[in-house]
Amino acid sequence: MKLITKLDQIAATAPCSLALGTFDGLHRGHMAVIHAAAAPGPGLEYWEPAVFTFESSPSGVCSVVTPRDKERLLETAGIRRLYSMRFSEVREMEARTFAEEVLFRKCRAKRLCCGEDFRFGRGAAGDVSLLQRFCLENGVELFVVPPVLEDGEKVSSTRIRAAVEAADIPLANRLLGRPFGFSLEVIHGNHIGTGLGTPTINQAIPDNFVLPKFGVYASWVRVGGKYFAGVTNIGLKPTVGSDRVLSETWMPDFSGDLYGKRVRLFLLRFLRPEKKFGSLQELKEEISKNARQAKEIARACPPPGFGLETCNFSRQS
C-alpha cells in the first residue's frame, strides 16, 4: 500500500475508487465504507482501491486505533493507496475546490464512497447531496453507505470511546468488529515486576489515543506470531508509582526480552479497578489471582489474529 501524506506529493496516477472519512476507529461502520471502495465490480478492476483521510480527527477527539494499526487494517482490507493528510492542508478549501481539484483531479477518483453524514469543504459546508451534484457534473460515481447499527443505534467512534472509557470492552469489541487493542513499543519500567517474579512489559499509551478506564484487564498478547494470555494493568501503578499512563502486562507463560520491540495487545475484559496495596507481597498475590482469572477468560475467547478476524463477542463475554 502506498502512503501519501501531503497534497504536493500526489502525482498523476491510475484512477481510483476512493473511500472518504476520518476513520478514527475503523469500526464496522467505517469498514463498510472501506469495503465498498475495495469491492470488485464491473469496471472497478481498473480502479485502484484508495482511502482519503486525516492523520488525526479534525475535531480533536482521541482515536480508537493507532496510526500504524490503521494502516495495517486498511492494507488488509485491500486498500492500495492511502491519502493520510493533515487537516490544515484542506481546512480552508471551498467544497467545490476540494472535490474537483483534490478528489477528482489529483487523486483521480472515478468512484467515491462515504457515509450518510460525510461533510467536506471550509466550515464543513458540503454534505452528501452537494457531493452528489459535483460527482454528476464530473462523471464520477458516488456510493453512499447506510449506517451500521448495533442494538438499534448507529455504530460510531463516540460509542466505542465511551465503552472503552467505561471498561465495557465486550461492547467496544462488538462495535469495532474486532478486539480492541493496540500495537506499541515495549519500554523500560521500574522492574518491580521482575523482582516479584512477575516480569511485565510496559507500553506507554499515546496522548491522542483513547484512554481505557484505569484498572486490570484480561488480555491476549501477540509475540512473534504466537499468542499469550496476559493480565494487563492500565493506569499509574498506585502501589509503586508512575509519572505517565502505562499499559503493564504480565504473561505467565512467556519469558524473553521484548524491550524496544513493538508488541500487539488485545483487551478482553475488565477485572478490577486500580488499587494501592499495603505491600509488594500483597500486590504479588493479587497479580497471581488476576492472572488465573485472565487465563480462564482467554480460554473462552480464542486468539483473534490481526486484521478483520473477530472473536465470538457474546453479550455474556
PDB file of C-alpha atoms in Angstrom:
ATOM      1  CA  MET A   1       0.000   0.000   0.000  1.00  0.00           C
ATOM      2  CA  LYS A   2       1.297   3.434  -0.972  1.00  0.00           C
ATOM      3  CA  LEU A   3       1.103   6.142   1.700  1.00  0.00           C
ATOM      4  CA  ILE A   4       0.762   9.820   0.678  1.00  0.00           C
ATOM      5  CA  THR A   5       0.821  12.384   3.485  1.00  0.00           C
ATOM      6  CA  LYS A   6       0.908  15.753   1.665  1.00  0.00           C
ATOM      7  CA  LEU A   7      -1.090  17.282  -1.165  1.00  0.00           C
ATOM      8  CA  ASP A   8       2.048  18.211  -3.095  1.00  0.00           C
ATOM      9  CA  GLN A   9       3.111  14.538  -3.009  1.00  0.00           C
ATOM     10  CA  ILE A  10       0.074  13.489  -5.027  1.00  0.00           C
ATOM     11  CA  ALA A  11       1.221  12.724  -8.545  1.00  0.00           C
ATOM     12  CA  ALA A  12      -0.733  11.683 -11.622  1.00  0.00           C
ATOM     13  CA  THR A  13      -1.613   8.043 -11.191  1.00  0.00           C
ATOM     14  CA  ALA A  14      -4.218   5.428 -12.069  1.00  0.00           C
ATOM     15  CA  PRO A  15      -7.921   6.130 -11.483  1.00  0.00           C
ATOM     16  CA  CYS A  16      -9.188   5.043  -8.092  1.00  0.00           C
ATOM     17  CA  SER A  17     -12.245   4.010  -6.130  1.00  0.00           C
ATOM     18  CA  LEU A  18     -11.910   6.325  -3.140  1.00  0.00           C
ATOM     19  CA  ALA A  19     -13.329   5.953   0.389  1.00  0.00           C
ATOM     20  CA  LEU A  20     -13.809   9.232   2.267  1.00  0.00           C
ATOM     21  CA  GLY A  21     -13.894   9.741   6.023  1.00  0.00           C
ATOM     22  CA  THR A  22     -11.977  10.473   9.206  1.00  0.00           C
ATOM     23  CA  PHE A  23     -11.868   6.754  10.025  1.00  0.00           C
ATOM     24  CA  ASP A  24     -10.692   7.368  13.586  1.00  0.00           C
ATOM     25  CA  GLY A  25     -11.855   3.939  14.688  1.00  0.00           C
ATOM     26  CA  LEU A  26     -12.072   1.697  11.629  1.00  0.00           C
ATOM     27  CA  HIS A  27     -15.129   0.169  13.261  1.00  0.00           C
ATOM     28  CA  ARG A  28     -17.870  -1.788  11.481  1.00  0.00           C
ATOM     29  CA  GLY A  29     -19.436   1.364  10.056  1.00  0.00           C
ATOM     30  CA  HIS A  30     -16.117   2.659   8.744  1.00  0.00           C
ATOM     31  CA  MET A  31     -15.209  -0.737   7.325  1.00  0.00           C
ATOM     32  CA  ALA A  32     -18.490  -0.838   5.394  1.00  0.00           C
ATOM     33  CA  VAL A  33     -17.317   2.284   3.547  1.00  0.00           C
ATOM     34  CA  ILE A  34     -13.827   0.816   3.050  1.00  0.00           C
ATOM     35  CA  HIS A  35     -15.225  -2.431   1.698  1.00  0.00           C
ATOM     36  CA  ALA A  36     -17.497  -0.536  -0.698  1.00  0.00           C
ATOM     37  CA  ALA A  37     -14.453   1.183  -2.188  1.00  0.00           C
ATOM     38  CA  ALA A  38     -12.415  -2.018  -2.346  1.00  0.00           C
ATOM     39  CA  ALA A  39     -15.178  -4.315  -3.603  1.00  0.00           C
ATOM     40  CA  PRO A  40     -14.726  -5.711  -7.116  1.00  0.00           C
ATOM     41  CA  GLY A  41     -17.328  -4.894  -9.739  1.00  0.00           C
ATOM     42  CA  PRO A  42     -17.824  -4.003 -13.416  1.00  0.00           C
ATOM     43  CA  GLY A  43     -15.097  -1.550 -14.347  1.00  0.00           C
ATOM     44  CA  LEU A  44     -13.760  -1.410 -10.789  1.00  0.00           C
ATOM     45  CA  GLU A  45     -10.917  -3.770 -11.619  1.00  0.00           C
ATOM     46  CA  TYR A  46      -9.316  -0.789 -13.367  1.00  0.00           C
ATOM     47  CA  TRP A  47      -9.783   1.499 -10.369  1.00  0.00           C
ATOM     48  CA  GLU A  48      -7.280   1.202  -7.556  1.00  0.00           C
ATOM     49  CA  PRO A  49      -8.924   0.917  -4.080  1.00  0.00           C
ATOM     50  CA  ALA A  50      -7.935   4.019  -2.110  1.00  0.00           C
ATOM     51  CA  VAL A  51      -8.750   5.999   1.043  1.00  0.00           C
ATOM     52  CA  PHE A  52      -8.655   9.742   1.695  1.00  0.00           C
ATOM     53  CA  THR A  53      -8.491  10.521   5.402  1.00  0.00           C
ATOM     54  CA  PHE A  54      -6.677  12.603   8.000  1.00  0.00           C
ATOM     55  CA  GLU A  55      -3.816  11.638  10.288  1.00  0.00           C
ATOM     56  CA  SER A  56      -5.909  12.758  13.278  1.00  0.00           C
ATOM     57  CA  SER A  57      -9.546  13.720  13.775  1.00  0.00           C
ATOM     58  CA  PRO A  58     -10.335  17.322  12.714  1.00  0.00           C
ATOM     59  CA  SER A  59     -12.492  17.594  15.850  1.00  0.00           C
ATOM     60  CA  GLY A  60      -9.521  16.780  18.097  1.00  0.00           C
ATOM     61  CA  VAL A  61     -11.077  13.705  19.715  1.00  0.00           C
ATOM     62  CA  CYS A  62      -8.945  10.700  20.589  1.00  0.00           C
ATOM     63  CA  SER A  63      -8.666   7.856  18.130  1.00  0.00           C
ATOM     64  CA  VAL A  64      -9.588   4.260  18.975  1.00  0.00           C
ATOM     65  CA  VAL A  65      -6.996   2.882  16.565  1.00  0.00           C
ATOM     66  CA  THR A  66      -3.291   3.749  16.435  1.00  0.00           C
ATOM     67  CA  PRO A  67      -1.881   5.167  13.165  1.00  0.00           C
ATOM     68  CA  ARG A  68       0.162   2.024  12.486  1.00  0.00           C
ATOM     69  CA  ASP A  69      -2.789  -0.280  13.153  1.00  0.00           C
ATOM     70  CA  LYS A  70      -4.957   1.923  10.946  1.00  0.00           C
ATOM     71  CA  GLU A  71      -2.552   1.473   8.049  1.00  0.00           C
ATOM     72  CA  ARG A  72      -2.326  -2.296   8.532  1.00  0.00           C
ATOM     73  CA  LEU A  73      -6.093  -2.728   8.772  1.00  0.00           C
ATOM     74  CA  LEU A  74      -6.612  -0.742   5.580  1.00  0.00           C
ATOM     75  CA  GLU A  75      -3.988  -2.732   3.725  1.00  0.00           C
ATOM     76  CA  THR A  76      -5.569  -5.976   4.947  1.00  0.00           C
ATOM     77  CA  ALA A  77      -8.921  -4.731   3.622  1.00  0.00           C
ATOM     78  CA  GLY A  78      -7.460  -4.381   0.135  1.00  0.00           C
ATOM     79  CA  ILE A  79      -6.600  -0.662   0.055  1.00  0.00           C
ATOM     80  CA  ARG A  80      -3.634   0.055  -2.199  1.00  0.00           C
ATOM     81  CA  ARG A  81      -3.390   3.840  -1.904  1.00  0.00           C
ATOM     82  CA  LEU A  82      -3.771   5.793   1.360  1.00  0.00           C
ATOM     83  CA  TYR A  83      -4.018   9.577   1.428  1.00  0.00           C
ATOM     84  CA  SER A  84      -3.499  10.499   5.087  1.00  0.00           C
ATOM     85  CA  MET A  85      -3.312  14.290   5.338  1.00  0.00           C
ATOM     86  CA  ARG A  86      -3.060  16.960   7.962  1.00  0.00           C
ATOM     87  CA  PHE A  87      -6.447  18.622   8.150  1.00  0.00           C
ATOM     88  CA  SER A  88      -4.757  22.038   7.930  1.00  0.00           C
ATOM     89  CA  GLU A  89      -3.872  21.306   4.283  1.00  0.00           C
ATOM     90  CA  VAL A  90      -7.513  21.364   3.171  1.00  0.00           C
ATOM     91  CA  ARG A  91      -9.297  23.228   6.004  1.00  0.00           C
ATOM     92  CA  GLU A  92      -9.704  26.486   4.068  1.00  0.00           C
ATOM     93  CA  MET A  93     -10.682  24.901   0.742  1.00  0.00           C
ATOM     94  CA  GLU A  94     -14.165  25.562  -0.554  1.00  0.00           C
ATOM     95  CA  ALA A  95     -16.255  22.431  -1.030  1.00  0.00           C
ATOM     96  CA  ARG A  96     -16.116  22.549  -4.839  1.00  0.00           C
ATOM     97  CA  THR A  97     -12.355  23.119  -4.867  1.00  0.00           C
ATOM     98  CA  PHE A  98     -11.770  20.187  -2.554  1.00  0.00           C
ATOM     99  CA  ALA A  99     -13.964  17.863  -4.605  1.00  0.00           C
ATOM    100  CA  GLU A 100     -12.837  18.863  -8.070  1.00  0.00           C
ATOM    101  CA  GLU A 101      -9.188  19.787  -7.533  1.00  0.00           C
ATOM    102  CA  VAL A 102      -8.214  17.269  -4.845  1.00  0.00           C
ATOM    103  CA  LEU A 103     -10.515  14.266  -5.202  1.00  0.00           C
ATOM    104  CA  PHE A 104     -11.214  14.298  -8.947  1.00  0.00           C
ATOM    105  CA  ARG A 105      -8.080  15.848 -10.443  1.00  0.00           C
ATOM    106  CA  LYS A 106      -5.249  14.995  -8.036  1.00  0.00           C
ATOM    107  CA  CYS A 107      -6.478  11.653  -6.691  1.00  0.00           C
ATOM    108  CA  ARG A 108      -8.206  10.752  -9.981  1.00  0.00           C
ATOM    109  CA  ALA A 109     -11.234   9.353  -8.187  1.00  0.00           C
ATOM    110  CA  LYS A 110     -13.765   7.745 -10.543  1.00  0.00           C
ATOM    111  CA  ARG A 111     -15.884   6.432  -7.694  1.00  0.00           C
ATOM    112  CA  LEU A 112     -16.413   7.905  -4.216  1.00  0.00           C
ATOM    113  CA  CYS A 113     -17.708   6.017  -1.188  1.00  0.00           C
ATOM    114  CA  CYS A 114     -18.771   7.715   2.051  1.00  0.00           C
ATOM    115  CA  GLY A 115     -21.249   7.588   4.917  1.00  0.00           C
ATOM    116  CA  GLU A 116     -24.529   9.499   5.037  1.00  0.00           C
ATOM    117  CA  ASP A 117     -23.092  12.112   7.417  1.00  0.00           C
ATOM    118  CA  PHE A 118     -19.938  12.901   5.414  1.00  0.00           C
ATOM    119  CA  ARG A 119     -19.058  16.622   5.375  1.00  0.00           C
ATOM    120  CA  PHE A 120     -16.352  18.463   3.461  1.00  0.00           C
ATOM    121  CA  GLY A 121     -15.115  21.901   2.483  1.00  0.00           C
ATOM    122  CA  ARG A 122     -14.455  25.026   4.548  1.00  0.00           C
ATOM    123  CA  GLY A 123     -16.632  25.107   7.635  1.00  0.00           C
ATOM    124  CA  ALA A 124     -17.929  21.624   6.730  1.00  0.00           C
ATOM    125  CA  ALA A 125     -20.295  23.362   4.314  1.00  0.00           C
ATOM    126  CA  GLY A 126     -20.516  20.435   1.899  1.00  0.00           C
ATOM    127  CA  ASP A 127     -22.790  17.471   2.501  1.00  0.00           C
ATOM    128  CA  VAL A 128     -23.630  14.297   0.597  1.00  0.00           C
ATOM    129  CA  SER A 129     -26.223  15.987  -1.617  1.00  0.00           C
ATOM    130  CA  LEU A 130     -23.697  18.623  -2.707  1.00  0.00           C
ATOM    131  CA  LEU A 131     -21.083  15.938  -3.299  1.00  0.00           C
ATOM    132  CA  GLN A 132     -23.602  14.078  -5.467  1.00  0.00           C
ATOM    133  CA  ARG A 133     -24.069  17.199  -7.594  1.00  0.00           C
ATOM    134  CA  PHE A 134     -20.321  17.619  -8.083  1.00  0.00           C
ATOM    135  CA  CYS A 135     -19.993  13.934  -8.988  1.00  0.00           C
ATOM    136  CA  LEU A 136     -22.761  14.156 -11.598  1.00  0.00           C
ATOM    137  CA  GLU A 137     -21.128  17.218 -13.151  1.00  0.00           C
ATOM    138  CA  ASN A 138     -17.776  15.426 -13.385  1.00  0.00           C
ATOM    139  CA  GLY A 139     -18.861  11.933 -14.377  1.00  0.00           C
ATOM    140  CA  VAL A 140     -17.876  10.391 -11.054  1.00  0.00           C
ATOM    141  CA  GLU A 141     -19.895   7.668  -9.342  1.00  0.00           C
ATOM    142  CA  LEU A 142     -20.969   8.219  -5.707  1.00  0.00           C
ATOM    143  CA  PHE A 143     -21.933   5.373  -3.389  1.00  0.00           C
ATOM    144  CA  VAL A 144     -23.390   6.422  -0.025  1.00  0.00           C
ATOM    145  CA  VAL A 145     -23.138   3.669   2.576  1.00  0.00           C
ATOM    146  CA  PRO A 146     -26.007   3.408   5.075  1.00  0.00           C
ATOM    147  CA  PRO A 147     -25.126   3.367   8.792  1.00  0.00           C
ATOM    148  CA  VAL A 148     -24.346   0.094  10.536  1.00  0.00           C
ATOM    149  CA  LEU A 149     -26.454  -0.485  13.646  1.00  0.00           C
ATOM    150  CA  GLU A 150     -25.824  -2.282  16.937  1.00  0.00           C
ATOM    151  CA  ASP A 151     -28.674  -2.561  19.436  1.00  0.00           C
ATOM    152  CA  GLY A 152     -30.693  -0.242  17.209  1.00  0.00           C
ATOM    153  CA  GLU A 153     -28.117   2.559  17.414  1.00  0.00           C
ATOM    154  CA  LYS A 154     -25.529   3.677  14.908  1.00  0.00           C
ATOM    155  CA  VAL A 155     -22.049   2.224  15.349  1.00  0.00           C
ATOM    156  CA  SER A 156     -19.719   5.166  15.954  1.00  0.00           C
ATOM    157  CA  SER A 157     -16.314   6.038  17.364  1.00  0.00           C
ATOM    158  CA  THR A 158     -18.120   8.084  20.032  1.00  0.00           C
ATOM    159  CA  ARG A 159     -19.888   4.959  21.311  1.00  0.00           C
ATOM    160  CA  ILE A 160     -16.645   2.984  21.245  1.00  0.00           C
ATOM    161  CA  ARG A 161     -14.742   5.671  23.177  1.00  0.00           C
ATOM    162  CA  ALA A 162     -17.490   5.724  25.793  1.00  0.00           C
ATOM    163  CA  ALA A 163     -17.401   1.913  26.074  1.00  0.00           C
ATOM    164  CA  VAL A 164     -13.597   1.807  26.432  1.00  0.00           C
ATOM    165  CA  GLU A 165     -13.592   4.614  28.989  1.00  0.00           C
ATOM    166  CA  ALA A 166     -16.252   2.730  30.963  1.00  0.00           C
ATOM    167  CA  ALA A 167     -14.281  -0.541  30.674  1.00  0.00           C
ATOM    168  CA  ASP A 168     -17.080  -2.194  28.696  1.00  0.00           C
ATOM    169  CA  ILE A 169     -14.619  -3.991  26.441  1.00  0.00           C
ATOM    170  CA  PRO A 170     -17.118  -6.592  25.121  1.00  0.00           C
ATOM    171  CA  LEU A 171     -19.333  -3.750  23.824  1.00  0.00           C
ATOM    172  CA  ALA A 172     -16.346  -1.953  22.299  1.00  0.00           C
ATOM    173  CA  ASN A 173     -15.335  -5.207  20.592  1.00  0.00           C
ATOM    174  CA  ARG A 174     -18.799  -5.745  19.138  1.00  0.00           C
ATOM    175  CA  LEU A 175     -18.912  -2.187  17.803  1.00  0.00           C
ATOM    176  CA  LEU A 176     -15.417  -2.474  16.337  1.00  0.00           C
ATOM    177  CA  GLY A 177     -15.996  -5.927  14.860  1.00  0.00           C
ATOM    178  CA  ARG A 178     -12.591  -6.952  16.187  1.00  0.00           C
ATOM    179  CA  PRO A 179     -10.798  -6.966  19.555  1.00  0.00           C
ATOM    180  CA  PHE A 180      -9.935  -3.560  20.965  1.00  0.00           C
ATOM    181  CA  GLY A 181      -6.201  -3.161  21.417  1.00  0.00           C
ATOM    182  CA  PHE A 182      -3.016  -1.527  20.253  1.00  0.00           C
ATOM    183  CA  SER A 183       0.468  -2.192  18.953  1.00  0.00           C
ATOM    184  CA  LEU A 184       3.080  -0.200  20.876  1.00  0.00           C
ATOM    185  CA  GLU A 185       6.777  -0.328  21.659  1.00  0.00           C
ATOM    186  CA  VAL A 186       7.882  -2.050  24.864  1.00  0.00           C
ATOM    187  CA  ILE A 187       9.756   0.375  27.108  1.00  0.00           C
ATOM    188  CA  HIS A 188      11.709   0.045  30.354  1.00  0.00           C
ATOM    189  CA  GLY A 189       9.773   0.374  33.591  1.00  0.00           C
ATOM    190  CA  ASN A 190      10.927   0.250  37.198  1.00  0.00           C
ATOM    191  CA  HIS A 191      11.481  -3.549  37.044  1.00  0.00           C
ATOM    192  CA  ILE A 192       9.424  -4.139  40.199  1.00  0.00           C
ATOM    193  CA  GLY A 193       7.606  -6.992  38.476  1.00  0.00           C
ATOM    194  CA  THR A 194      10.846  -8.815  37.756  1.00  0.00           C
ATOM    195  CA  GLY A 195      11.730  -8.679  41.438  1.00  0.00           C
ATOM    196  CA  LEU A 196       8.310 -10.108  42.321  1.00  0.00           C
ATOM    197  CA  GLY A 197       8.651 -12.980  39.875  1.00  0.00           C
ATOM    198  CA  THR A 198       6.003 -11.454  37.610  1.00  0.00           C
ATOM    199  CA  PRO A 199       8.064  -9.706  34.887  1.00  0.00           C
ATOM    200  CA  THR A 200       5.951  -7.308  32.858  1.00  0.00           C
ATOM    201  CA  ILE A 201       6.126  -5.469  29.560  1.00  0.00           C
ATOM    202  CA  ASN A 202       5.450  -1.728  29.726  1.00  0.00           C
ATOM    203  CA  GLN A 203       3.873   0.259  26.890  1.00  0.00           C
ATOM    204  CA  ALA A 204       3.149   3.997  27.062  1.00  0.00           C
ATOM    205  CA  ILE A 205      -0.383   4.940  25.976  1.00  0.00           C
ATOM    206  CA  PRO A 206      -0.122   7.728  23.338  1.00  0.00           C
ATOM    207  CA  ASP A 207      -1.653  11.116  24.155  1.00  0.00           C
ATOM    208  CA  ASN A 208      -4.043  11.029  21.183  1.00  0.00           C
ATOM    209  CA  PHE A 209      -5.332   7.505  21.867  1.00  0.00           C
ATOM    210  CA  VAL A 210      -8.497   6.679  23.787  1.00  0.00           C
ATOM    211  CA  LEU A 211      -7.706   6.045  27.455  1.00  0.00           C
ATOM    212  CA  PRO A 212      -9.260   2.879  28.891  1.00  0.00           C
ATOM    213  CA  LYS A 213     -10.599   3.001  32.424  1.00  0.00           C
ATOM    214  CA  PHE A 214      -7.725   2.566  34.857  1.00  0.00           C
ATOM    215  CA  GLY A 215      -7.567  -0.958  36.179  1.00  0.00           C
ATOM    216  CA  VAL A 216      -6.685  -4.560  35.461  1.00  0.00           C
ATOM    217  CA  TYR A 217      -7.797  -6.453  32.338  1.00  0.00           C
ATOM    218  CA  ALA A 218      -7.580  -9.927  30.887  1.00  0.00           C
ATOM    219  CA  SER A 219      -5.711  -9.732  27.581  1.00  0.00           C
ATOM    220  CA  TRP A 220      -4.181 -11.543  24.659  1.00  0.00           C
ATOM    221  CA  VAL A 221      -0.626 -10.584  23.666  1.00  0.00           C
ATOM    222  CA  ARG A 222       0.872 -11.407  20.293  1.00  0.00           C
ATOM    223  CA  VAL A 223       4.614 -12.074  20.322  1.00  0.00           C
ATOM    224  CA  GLY A 224       6.400 -13.394  17.256  1.00  0.00           C
ATOM    225  CA  GLY A 225       3.193 -14.725  15.740  1.00  0.00           C
ATOM    226  CA  LYS A 226       2.199 -16.573  18.927  1.00  0.00           C
ATOM    227  CA  TYR A 227      -0.450 -15.579  21.470  1.00  0.00           C
ATOM    228  CA  PHE A 228      -0.029 -15.475  25.222  1.00  0.00           C
ATOM    229  CA  ALA A 229      -2.717 -14.866  27.829  1.00  0.00           C
ATOM    230  CA  GLY A 230      -1.901 -11.781  29.862  1.00  0.00           C
ATOM    231  CA  VAL A 231      -3.035  -9.745  32.821  1.00  0.00           C
ATOM    232  CA  THR A 232      -2.758  -6.048  31.980  1.00  0.00           C
ATOM    233  CA  ASN A 233      -2.818  -3.044  34.283  1.00  0.00           C
ATOM    234  CA  ILE A 234      -3.610   0.298  32.658  1.00  0.00           C
ATOM    235  CA  GLY A 235      -3.032   3.418  34.717  1.00  0.00           C
ATOM    236  CA  LEU A 236      -0.457   4.987  37.013  1.00  0.00           C
ATOM    237  CA  LYS A 237       0.520   1.920  39.110  1.00  0.00           C
ATOM    238  CA  PRO A 238      -0.547   3.374  42.502  1.00  0.00           C
ATOM    239  CA  THR A 239       1.427   0.872  44.603  1.00  0.00           C
ATOM    240  CA  VAL A 240       4.816   1.676  43.051  1.00  0.00           C
ATOM    241  CA  GLY A 241       4.021   4.897  41.159  1.00  0.00           C
ATOM    242  CA  SER A 242       4.367   6.076  37.563  1.00  0.00           C
ATOM    243  CA  ASP A 243       4.630   9.552  36.020  1.00  0.00           C
ATOM    244  CA  ARG A 244       2.701   8.560  32.862  1.00  0.00           C
ATOM    245  CA  VAL A 245      -0.120   6.299  31.830  1.00  0.00           C
ATOM    246  CA  LEU A 246       1.197   2.833  31.101  1.00  0.00           C
ATOM    247  CA  SER A 247      -0.103  -0.495  29.929  1.00  0.00           C
ATOM    248  CA  GLU A 248       1.767  -3.053  32.046  1.00  0.00           C
ATOM    249  CA  THR A 249       1.272  -6.723  31.186  1.00  0.00           C
ATOM    250  CA  TRP A 250       2.419  -9.984  32.747  1.00  0.00           C
ATOM    251  CA  MET A 251       2.303 -13.103  30.583  1.00  0.00           C
ATOM    252  CA  PRO A 252       2.751 -16.086  32.933  1.00  0.00           C
ATOM    253  CA  ASP A 253       3.618 -18.456  30.067  1.00  0.00           C
ATOM    254  CA  PHE A 254       6.142 -16.201  28.330  1.00  0.00           C
ATOM    255  CA  SER A 255       9.787 -15.497  29.047  1.00  0.00           C
ATOM    256  CA  GLY A 256      12.094 -13.346  26.964  1.00  0.00           C
ATOM    257  CA  ASP A 257      13.377  -9.847  26.314  1.00  0.00           C
ATOM    258  CA  LEU A 258      10.957  -7.621  24.389  1.00  0.00           C
ATOM    259  CA  TYR A 259      12.458  -4.196  25.125  1.00  0.00           C
ATOM    260  CA  GLY A 260      12.382  -1.944  22.078  1.00  0.00           C
ATOM    261  CA  LYS A 261      10.079  -4.283  20.178  1.00  0.00           C
ATOM    262  CA  ARG A 262       6.543  -3.472  19.059  1.00  0.00           C
ATOM    263  CA  VAL A 263       4.034  -5.809  20.680  1.00  0.00           C
ATOM    264  CA  ARG A 264       0.325  -6.130  19.908  1.00  0.00           C
ATOM    265  CA  LEU A 265      -2.084  -6.391  22.828  1.00  0.00           C
ATOM    266  CA  PHE A 266      -5.854  -7.007  22.863  1.00  0.00           C
ATOM    267  CA  LEU A 267      -8.004  -6.274  25.905  1.00  0.00           C
ATOM    268  CA  LEU A 268     -10.700  -8.848  26.642  1.00  0.00           C
ATOM    269  CA  ARG A 269     -12.444  -7.987  29.896  1.00  0.00           C
ATOM    270  CA  PHE A 270     -12.104  -5.667  32.884  1.00  0.00           C
ATOM    271  CA  LEU A 271     -11.170  -7.492  36.104  1.00  0.00           C
ATOM    272  CA  ARG A 272     -10.885  -4.785  38.774  1.00  0.00           C
ATOM    273  CA  PRO A 273     -10.070  -1.103  39.340  1.00  0.00           C
ATOM    274  CA  GLU A 274      -6.548   0.036  40.190  1.00  0.00           C
ATOM    275  CA  LYS A 275      -5.752  -0.366  43.869  1.00  0.00           C
ATOM    276  CA  LYS A 276      -2.907   0.653  46.133  1.00  0.00           C
ATOM    277  CA  PHE A 277      -1.664  -2.319  48.134  1.00  0.00           C
ATOM    278  CA  GLY A 278      -0.039  -2.185  51.551  1.00  0.00           C
ATOM    279  CA  SER A 279       2.966  -4.194  50.476  1.00  0.00           C
ATOM    280  CA  LEU A 280       4.616  -5.668  47.407  1.00  0.00           C
ATOM    281  CA  GLN A 281       3.729  -9.151  48.682  1.00  0.00           C
ATOM    282  CA  GLU A 282       0.025  -8.245  48.653  1.00  0.00           C
ATOM    283  CA  LEU A 283       0.457  -6.885  45.129  1.00  0.00           C
ATOM    284  CA  LYS A 284       2.144 -10.128  44.007  1.00  0.00           C
ATOM    285  CA  GLU A 285      -0.673 -12.261  45.434  1.00  0.00           C
ATOM    286  CA  GLU A 286      -3.322 -10.163  43.696  1.00  0.00           C
ATOM    287  CA  ILE A 287      -1.458 -10.262  40.375  1.00  0.00           C
ATOM    288  CA  SER A 288      -1.271 -14.059  40.584  1.00  0.00           C
ATOM    289  CA  LYS A 289      -5.009 -14.229  41.304  1.00  0.00           C
ATOM    290  CA  ASN A 290      -5.770 -11.916  38.379  1.00  0.00           C
ATOM    291  CA  ALA A 291      -3.543 -13.983  36.089  1.00  0.00           C
ATOM    292  CA  ARG A 292      -5.610 -17.089  36.840  1.00  0.00           C
ATOM    293  CA  GLN A 293      -8.789 -15.151  36.060  1.00  0.00           C
ATOM    294  CA  ALA A 294      -7.285 -13.808  32.833  1.00  0.00           C
ATOM    295  CA  LYS A 295      -6.346 -17.298  31.627  1.00  0.00           C
ATOM    296  CA  GLU A 296      -9.920 -18.520  32.135  1.00  0.00           C
ATOM    297  CA  ILE A 297     -11.295 -15.575  30.154  1.00  0.00           C
ATOM    298  CA  ALA A 298      -8.706 -16.000  27.384  1.00  0.00           C
ATOM    299  CA  ARG A 299      -9.655 -19.667  27.006  1.00  0.00           C
ATOM    300  CA  ALA A 300     -13.257 -18.582  26.331  1.00  0.00           C
ATOM    301  CA  CYS A 301     -12.137 -16.287  23.506  1.00  0.00           C
ATOM    302  CA  PRO A 302      -9.584 -17.795  21.102  1.00  0.00           C
ATOM    303  CA  PRO A 303      -6.717 -15.598  19.890  1.00  0.00           C
ATOM    304  CA  PRO A 304      -8.059 -13.190  17.284  1.00  0.00           C
ATOM    305  CA  GLY A 305      -5.173 -12.842  14.899  1.00  0.00           C
ATOM    306  CA  PHE A 306      -4.731  -9.473  13.243  1.00  0.00           C
ATOM    307  CA  GLY A 307      -6.812  -7.972  10.525  1.00  0.00           C
ATOM    308  CA  LEU A 308     -10.540  -8.351  10.173  1.00  0.00           C
ATOM    309  CA  GLU A 309     -10.873 -11.632  12.096  1.00  0.00           C
ATOM    310  CA  THR A 310     -13.122 -11.458  15.149  1.00  0.00           C
ATOM    311  CA  CYS A 311     -13.641 -13.280  18.394  1.00  0.00           C
ATOM    312  CA  ASN A 312     -17.085 -14.515  19.348  1.00  0.00           C
ATOM    313  CA  PHE A 313     -18.019 -11.490  21.414  1.00  0.00           C
ATOM    314  CA  SER A 314     -21.220 -12.710  23.014  1.00  0.00           C
ATOM    315  CA  ARG A 315     -23.199 -10.448  25.310  1.00  0.00           C
ATOM    316  CA  GLN A 316     -22.182 -12.663  28.206  1.00  0.00           C
ATOM    317  CA  SER A 317     -18.466 -12.354  27.491  1.00  0.00           C
TER     318      SER A 317
END
